[in-house]
Amino acid sequence: MHETAQSAADEPNALAPAARIASPPRVIAIANQKGGVGKTTTAINLGTALAAVGEQVLILDLDPQGNASTGLGIDRRMRRYSTYDVLMGQATLHDAVTPTAVPRLFIAPSTLDLSGFELEMSQARDRALLLRRGLAPLRAATSHYDFSYVLIDCPPSLNLLTVNALTAADAVLVPLQCEFFALEGLTQLLSTVGSVKSALNPALVVHGIVLTMHDARNNLSNQVVDDVRANSKEKVYATVIPRNVRVSEAPSYGKPVLVYDLKCVSSEAYLRLATEIIQREKELTGSASQAADAAAHQEQQHAAMMMKPP
Ligand SMILES: Nc1ncnc2c1ncn2[C@@H]1O[C@H](COP(=O)(O)OP(=O)(O)O)[C@@H](O)[C@H]1O
Ligand SMILES: [Mg+2]
């Protein structure tokens, strides 16, 4: 685990000194095959907002461009181990996890090596399972990790990296930009999610859709919000992220917008989104555990009937 000069020494560490029983984190893939829709911005700022309300968060940068890593101020020279090394089994997740300047927010950075991943692995039988395998230590019953959320920043493509993310995730979060062709491509994305769910990861769900770069003064932007809400069967978050120049300035300072300008409308929106995500998580995990309870109850009744003397 790497140290950044400012932060690591006095901040709570996600790695406890000894193995302990921890509940596994929720792994959320942030995916949309379109570029420039706000995936990386959402990974950085939702991650920061979740950390701000007390969650332990790991961002996994799965885009060869490494914008999430750069946007969080992780210099290329500091990326000794990357998500590529974790995928290839050349390093453990522990090696790649790097603290950021934000308390409770960590990142596994990416490097350009990732751009060769698809070609290098095209013949490997288990090529879709590599990230899931790399993240297995997070889900071990006794884990050194204490993350409550892992956010995967996916590349702008439905390629093998995105399939690895969907295979390793519990849920998918889809950012949609408030523009004319917002819904274009959503069907294809959801169909990829469906294929991964049926072939590789039955537990995968769509967490929800977040509308980004909304401009309240623009009629088209408002129309897109209405259309997406009316036409999408998936949950659309009540929080809409406004377009704001502070958001696009922040990455050049290596800072999340919540750190760069906490009071701007977009920072406030990302904080509201974090609250919605946590609420939605409660519903999802609550209904999952209710389903498990119901199944267990049914099994007990069945067992009791089998035990009954005729
Ligand atoms: N709410 C916003 N307001 C203004 N600019 C934004 C906002 N969200 C994202 N951007 C800018 O739009 C561009 C694309 O966003 P990004 O998150 O990198 O998209 P993706 O990861 O989907 O390619 C970036 O320059 C980013 O700074
Ligand atoms: Mg990106």
Coordinates of C-alpha atoms and ligand atoms in Angstrom, one line a residue:
M1 CA 0.0 0.0 0.0
H2 CA 1.4 3.4 -1.0
E3 CA 1.5 6.5 1.1
T4 CA 0.7 10.0 0.0
A5 CA 2.6 12.6 1.9
Q6 CA -0.3 14.5 3.2
S7 CA -2.9 12.1 4.1
A8 CA -2.1 8.6 5.0
A9 CA -0.3 9.0 8.3
D10 CA -3.0 10.4 10.4
E11 CA -6.1 9.2 8.6
P12 CA -8.1 6.1 9.5
N13 CA -6.6 3.3 7.4
A14 CA -8.8 1.0 5.4
L15 CA -6.4 -1.8 6.2
A16 CA -6.8 -3.0 9.7
P17 CA -3.6 -4.3 11.3
A18 CA -4.9 -7.8 11.6
A19 CA -7.5 -9.9 9.8
R20 CA -10.9 -9.4 11.3
I21 CA -14.5 -10.3 10.4
A22 CA -15.8 -7.5 8.2
S23 CA -19.0 -7.4 6.0
P24 CA -18.0 -7.3 2.4
P25 CA -18.2 -4.0 0.5
R26 CA -20.8 -3.2 -2.1
V27 CA -19.2 -3.2 -5.5
I28 CA -20.8 -0.8 -7.9
A29 CA -19.7 -0.5 -11.6
I30 CA -20.1 2.9 -13.1
A31 CA -20.7 2.1 -16.7
N32 CA -21.9 3.6 -20.0
Q33 CA -20.1 2.9 -23.3
K34 CA -20.4 6.5 -24.4
G35 CA -17.5 8.7 -23.5
G36 CA -17.9 12.1 -21.8
V37 CA -21.2 11.3 -20.0
G38 CA -19.8 11.8 -16.5
K39 CA -18.6 8.3 -15.4
T40 CA -15.3 9.4 -14.1
T41 CA -16.7 12.6 -12.6
T42 CA -19.4 10.5 -10.8
A43 CA -16.8 7.9 -9.6
I44 CA -14.6 10.7 -8.1
N45 CA -17.3 12.8 -6.6
L46 CA -19.8 10.1 -5.5
G47 CA -16.7 8.4 -3.9
T48 CA -15.8 11.6 -2.1
A49 CA -19.3 12.3 -1.0
L50 CA -19.7 8.7 0.4
A51 CA -16.4 9.1 2.2
A52 CA -17.6 12.5 3.5
V53 CA -20.6 10.9 5.2
G54 CA -18.4 8.3 6.8
E55 CA -18.1 5.4 4.3
Q56 CA -14.8 3.7 3.5
V57 CA -14.5 3.9 -0.3
L58 CA -12.2 2.4 -2.9
I59 CA -12.3 3.6 -6.5
L60 CA -11.0 1.2 -9.0
D61 CA -9.8 2.9 -12.1
L62 CA -10.5 0.5 -15.0
D63 CA -10.0 3.1 -17.8
P64 CA -6.6 3.1 -19.5
Q65 CA -6.9 6.9 -19.7
G66 CA -6.6 7.0 -15.9
N67 CA -8.7 10.1 -15.5
A68 CA -10.0 9.0 -12.1
S69 CA -6.4 8.5 -10.9
T70 CA -5.3 11.9 -12.3
G71 CA -8.4 13.7 -11.1
L72 CA -7.6 12.5 -7.6
G73 CA -4.1 13.8 -7.8
I74 CA -2.4 10.4 -8.2
D75 CA 0.7 11.2 -10.2
R76 CA 1.8 8.7 -12.8
R77 CA 5.1 8.1 -11.0
M78 CA 3.1 7.0 -7.9
R79 CA 1.2 4.3 -9.8
R80 CA 3.7 1.5 -9.0
Y81 CA 1.0 -1.2 -9.1
S82 CA -2.2 -0.6 -11.1
T83 CA -5.5 -2.3 -11.8
Y84 CA -3.8 -3.9 -14.8
D85 CA -1.3 -5.7 -12.5
V86 CA -4.3 -6.9 -10.3
L87 CA -6.2 -8.2 -13.4
M88 CA -3.1 -10.0 -14.6
G89 CA -2.4 -11.5 -11.2
Q90 CA 1.0 -9.8 -11.1
A91 CA 0.1 -7.8 -7.9
T92 CA -2.5 -8.1 -5.2
L93 CA -5.2 -5.5 -4.7
H94 CA -3.4 -4.6 -1.5
D95 CA -0.3 -3.6 -3.6
A96 CA -2.4 -1.3 -5.8
V97 CA -4.5 0.4 -3.2
T98 CA -3.3 4.0 -2.7
P99 CA -4.6 6.6 -0.2
T100 CA -5.9 9.9 -1.6
A101 CA -5.9 13.3 0.0
V102 CA -9.5 12.7 1.0
P103 CA -9.9 10.9 4.3
R104 CA -11.5 7.4 3.9
L105 CA -11.1 7.5 0.1
F106 CA -8.6 5.2 -1.6
I107 CA -7.9 4.4 -5.3
A108 CA -6.5 1.5 -7.2
P109 CA -5.0 3.5 -10.1
S110 CA -4.8 2.6 -13.8
T111 CA -2.0 2.9 -16.3
L112 CA -1.9 2.8 -20.1
D113 CA -0.9 -1.0 -19.7
L114 CA -4.7 -1.5 -19.5
S115 CA -5.1 -0.7 -23.1
G116 CA -3.4 -3.9 -24.1
F117 CA -5.5 -6.1 -21.7
E118 CA -8.2 -7.1 -24.2
L119 CA -5.8 -8.3 -26.9
E120 CA -3.4 -10.0 -24.4
M121 CA -6.2 -11.9 -22.8
S122 CA -8.4 -12.6 -25.8
Q123 CA -7.5 -16.4 -25.7
A124 CA -7.7 -16.9 -21.9
R125 CA -10.7 -19.0 -20.9
D126 CA -11.2 -17.2 -17.6
R127 CA -10.7 -13.7 -19.1
A128 CA -14.0 -12.3 -17.8
L129 CA -13.4 -13.5 -14.3
L130 CA -10.0 -11.8 -13.6
L131 CA -11.3 -8.8 -11.8
R132 CA -13.6 -10.8 -9.7
R133 CA -10.7 -13.0 -8.7
G134 CA -8.6 -9.9 -7.9
L135 CA -11.3 -8.6 -5.7
A136 CA -11.8 -11.9 -3.8
P137 CA -9.8 -10.7 -0.8
L138 CA -12.4 -8.0 -0.2
R139 CA -15.2 -10.6 0.1
A140 CA -13.2 -13.1 2.2
A141 CA -14.9 -13.9 5.5
T142 CA -11.9 -12.7 7.4
S143 CA -10.7 -9.7 5.4
H144 CA -8.0 -7.1 6.0
Y145 CA -10.1 -4.6 4.3
D146 CA -12.7 -2.3 5.7
F147 CA -14.2 -0.8 2.6
S148 CA -18.0 -0.3 2.5
Y149 CA -18.1 0.8 -1.1
V150 CA -16.0 -0.1 -4.2
L151 CA -16.8 2.1 -7.2
I152 CA -15.4 0.9 -10.6
D153 CA -14.8 3.6 -13.2
C154 CA -15.3 1.8 -16.5
P155 CA -13.9 2.7 -19.9
P156 CA -16.1 4.1 -22.6
S157 CA -16.7 0.8 -24.3
L158 CA -18.5 -2.5 -23.7
N159 CA -15.2 -4.3 -23.9
L160 CA -13.5 -7.0 -21.9
L161 CA -12.6 -4.5 -19.1
T162 CA -16.3 -3.5 -18.7
V163 CA -17.3 -7.1 -18.8
N164 CA -14.8 -7.8 -16.0
A165 CA -16.3 -4.9 -14.0
L166 CA -19.8 -6.2 -14.5
T167 CA -18.8 -9.7 -13.5
A168 CA -17.1 -8.4 -10.3
A169 CA -19.9 -6.0 -9.3
D170 CA -23.0 -6.3 -7.2
A171 CA -24.7 -3.5 -9.1
V172 CA -24.3 -1.1 -12.1
L173 CA -24.8 2.7 -11.9
V174 CA -25.4 4.3 -15.3
P175 CA -24.7 8.0 -15.8
L176 CA -26.7 9.6 -18.6
Q177 CA -25.8 13.0 -19.9
C178 CA -28.8 15.3 -20.4
E179 CA -28.5 15.7 -24.1
F180 CA -30.5 14.7 -27.2
F181 CA -29.2 11.2 -27.6
A182 CA -29.1 10.4 -23.9
L183 CA -31.0 7.1 -24.2
E184 CA -29.2 6.0 -27.2
G185 CA -27.0 3.0 -26.3
L186 CA -28.9 2.4 -23.0
T187 CA -30.6 -0.7 -24.5
Q188 CA -27.3 -2.1 -25.6
L189 CA -25.7 -1.5 -22.2
L190 CA -28.7 -3.1 -20.5
S191 CA -28.5 -6.1 -22.8
T192 CA -24.8 -6.5 -21.9
V193 CA -25.7 -6.3 -18.3
G194 CA -28.4 -9.0 -18.9
S195 CA -25.9 -11.3 -20.7
V196 CA -23.3 -11.0 -17.9
K197 CA -26.1 -11.6 -15.3
S198 CA -27.2 -14.8 -17.0
A199 CA -23.8 -16.2 -17.9
L200 CA -21.5 -15.0 -15.2
N201 CA -23.0 -13.0 -12.3
P202 CA -26.6 -13.9 -11.4
A203 CA -26.6 -11.4 -8.5
L204 CA -26.0 -8.4 -10.7
V205 CA -28.6 -5.6 -10.5
V206 CA -29.0 -2.2 -12.1
H207 CA -28.6 0.2 -9.1
G208 CA -30.0 3.1 -11.1
I209 CA -29.5 5.9 -13.6
V210 CA -28.1 9.3 -12.7
L211 CA -28.7 12.2 -15.0
T212 CA -25.6 14.4 -15.4
M213 CA -24.6 17.8 -16.8
H214 CA -28.2 19.2 -16.5
D215 CA -28.7 22.8 -17.5
A216 CA -31.9 24.1 -16.0
R217 CA -32.0 27.0 -18.4
N218 CA -32.0 24.7 -21.4
N219 CA -35.4 23.3 -22.5
L220 CA -33.8 20.3 -24.1
S221 CA -32.0 19.4 -20.9
N222 CA -35.4 19.5 -19.0
Q223 CA -37.1 17.5 -21.8
V224 CA -34.4 14.8 -21.5
V225 CA -35.0 14.5 -17.8
D226 CA -38.7 14.0 -18.4
D227 CA -38.2 11.6 -21.2
V228 CA -35.7 9.4 -19.3
R229 CA -38.0 9.3 -16.3
A230 CA -41.0 8.4 -18.5
N231 CA -39.3 5.8 -20.6
S232 CA -36.8 4.1 -18.4
K233 CA -37.9 1.0 -16.5
E234 CA -34.8 1.3 -14.4
K235 CA -34.7 3.5 -11.3
V236 CA -33.7 7.1 -12.1
Y237 CA -32.3 8.9 -9.1
A238 CA -34.2 12.0 -7.9
T239 CA -30.9 13.8 -7.8
V240 CA -29.9 15.3 -11.1
I241 CA -26.3 16.6 -11.4
P242 CA -26.2 20.2 -12.7
R243 CA -23.7 21.3 -15.3
N244 CA -21.2 23.5 -13.5
V245 CA -17.8 24.9 -14.6
R246 CA -16.4 24.1 -11.2
V247 CA -16.8 20.4 -11.9
S248 CA -14.7 20.6 -15.1
E249 CA -12.0 22.8 -13.4
A250 CA -11.5 20.6 -10.3
P251 CA -9.6 17.6 -12.0
S252 CA -6.8 19.9 -13.3
Y253 CA -6.1 20.6 -9.6
G254 CA -6.2 16.9 -8.8
K255 CA -9.2 17.5 -6.6
P256 CA -12.7 16.3 -6.4
V257 CA -15.2 19.2 -6.9
L258 CA -16.3 18.6 -3.3
V259 CA -12.9 19.6 -2.1
Y260 CA -12.3 22.3 -4.8
D261 CA -15.7 24.0 -4.1
L262 CA -17.8 22.3 -1.5
K263 CA -20.6 25.0 -1.8
C264 CA -21.2 24.8 -5.5
V265 CA -24.4 23.3 -6.7
S266 CA -22.8 20.2 -8.2
S267 CA -21.0 19.3 -4.9
E268 CA -24.3 19.6 -3.1
A269 CA -25.9 17.3 -5.8
Y270 CA -23.2 14.7 -5.3
L271 CA -23.8 14.7 -1.6
R272 CA -27.6 14.2 -2.2
L273 CA -26.8 11.4 -4.6
A274 CA -24.6 9.7 -2.0
T275 CA -27.6 9.8 0.5
E276 CA -29.8 8.3 -2.2
I277 CA -27.3 5.6 -3.0
I278 CA -27.0 4.6 0.7
Q279 CA -30.8 4.5 0.9
R280 CA -31.1 2.4 -2.2
E281 CA -28.4 0.1 -0.9
K282 CA -30.6 -0.5 2.2
E283 CA -33.5 -1.4 0.0
L284 CA -31.5 -3.7 -2.2
T285 CA -29.6 -5.5 0.6
G286 CA -32.7 -5.5 2.8
S287 CA -34.8 -7.2 0.1
A288 CA -31.9 -9.6 -0.7
S289 CA -31.7 -10.6 3.0
Q290 CA -35.5 -10.8 3.2
A291 CA -35.5 -13.1 0.2
A292 CA -32.7 -15.2 1.9
D293 CA -34.7 -15.2 5.1
A294 CA -37.9 -16.3 3.3
A295 CA -35.9 -19.1 1.5
A296 CA -34.4 -20.2 4.8
H297 CA -37.8 -20.2 6.4
Q298 CA -39.3 -22.3 3.6
E299 CA -36.4 -24.7 3.9
Q300 CA -36.9 -25.1 7.6
Q301 CA -40.6 -25.8 7.1
H302 CA -39.8 -28.3 4.5
A303 CA -37.2 -29.9 6.8
A304 CA -39.8 -29.9 9.7
M305 CA -42.3 -31.7 7.5
M306 CA -39.8 -34.3 6.4
M307 CA -39.0 -34.9 10.1
K308 CA -42.6 -35.4 11.1
P309 CA -43.6 -38.9 11.8
P310 CA -46.4 -39.9 9.4
Ligands
LIG1 N1 -21.7 18.3 -13.9 C1 -20.7 18.7 -14.8 N2 -20.6 20.0 -15.1 C2 -19.6 20.4 -15.9 N3 -18.8 19.6 -16.5 C3 -18.8 18.3 -16.3 C4 -19.8 17.7 -15.4 N4 -19.7 16.4 -15.3 C5 -18.6 16.1 -16.1 N5 -18.1 17.2 -16.7 C6 -17.0 17.3 -17.7 O1 -17.4 16.6 -18.8 C7 -16.3 15.9 -19.3 C8 -16.6 14.4 -19.4 O2 -16.8 13.9 -18.1 P1 -16.2 12.5 -17.6 O3 -16.6 12.3 -16.2 O4 -14.7 12.4 -17.9 O5 -17.0 11.5 -18.6 P2 -16.7 9.9 -18.9 O6 -15.9 9.4 -17.8 O7 -18.0 9.3 -19.0 O8 -15.9 9.9 -20.2 C9 -15.1 16.2 -18.4 O9 -14.3 17.2 -18.9 C10 -15.8 16.6 -17.1 O10 -15.0 17.5 -16.4
MG2 MG -14.0 8.4 -17.8

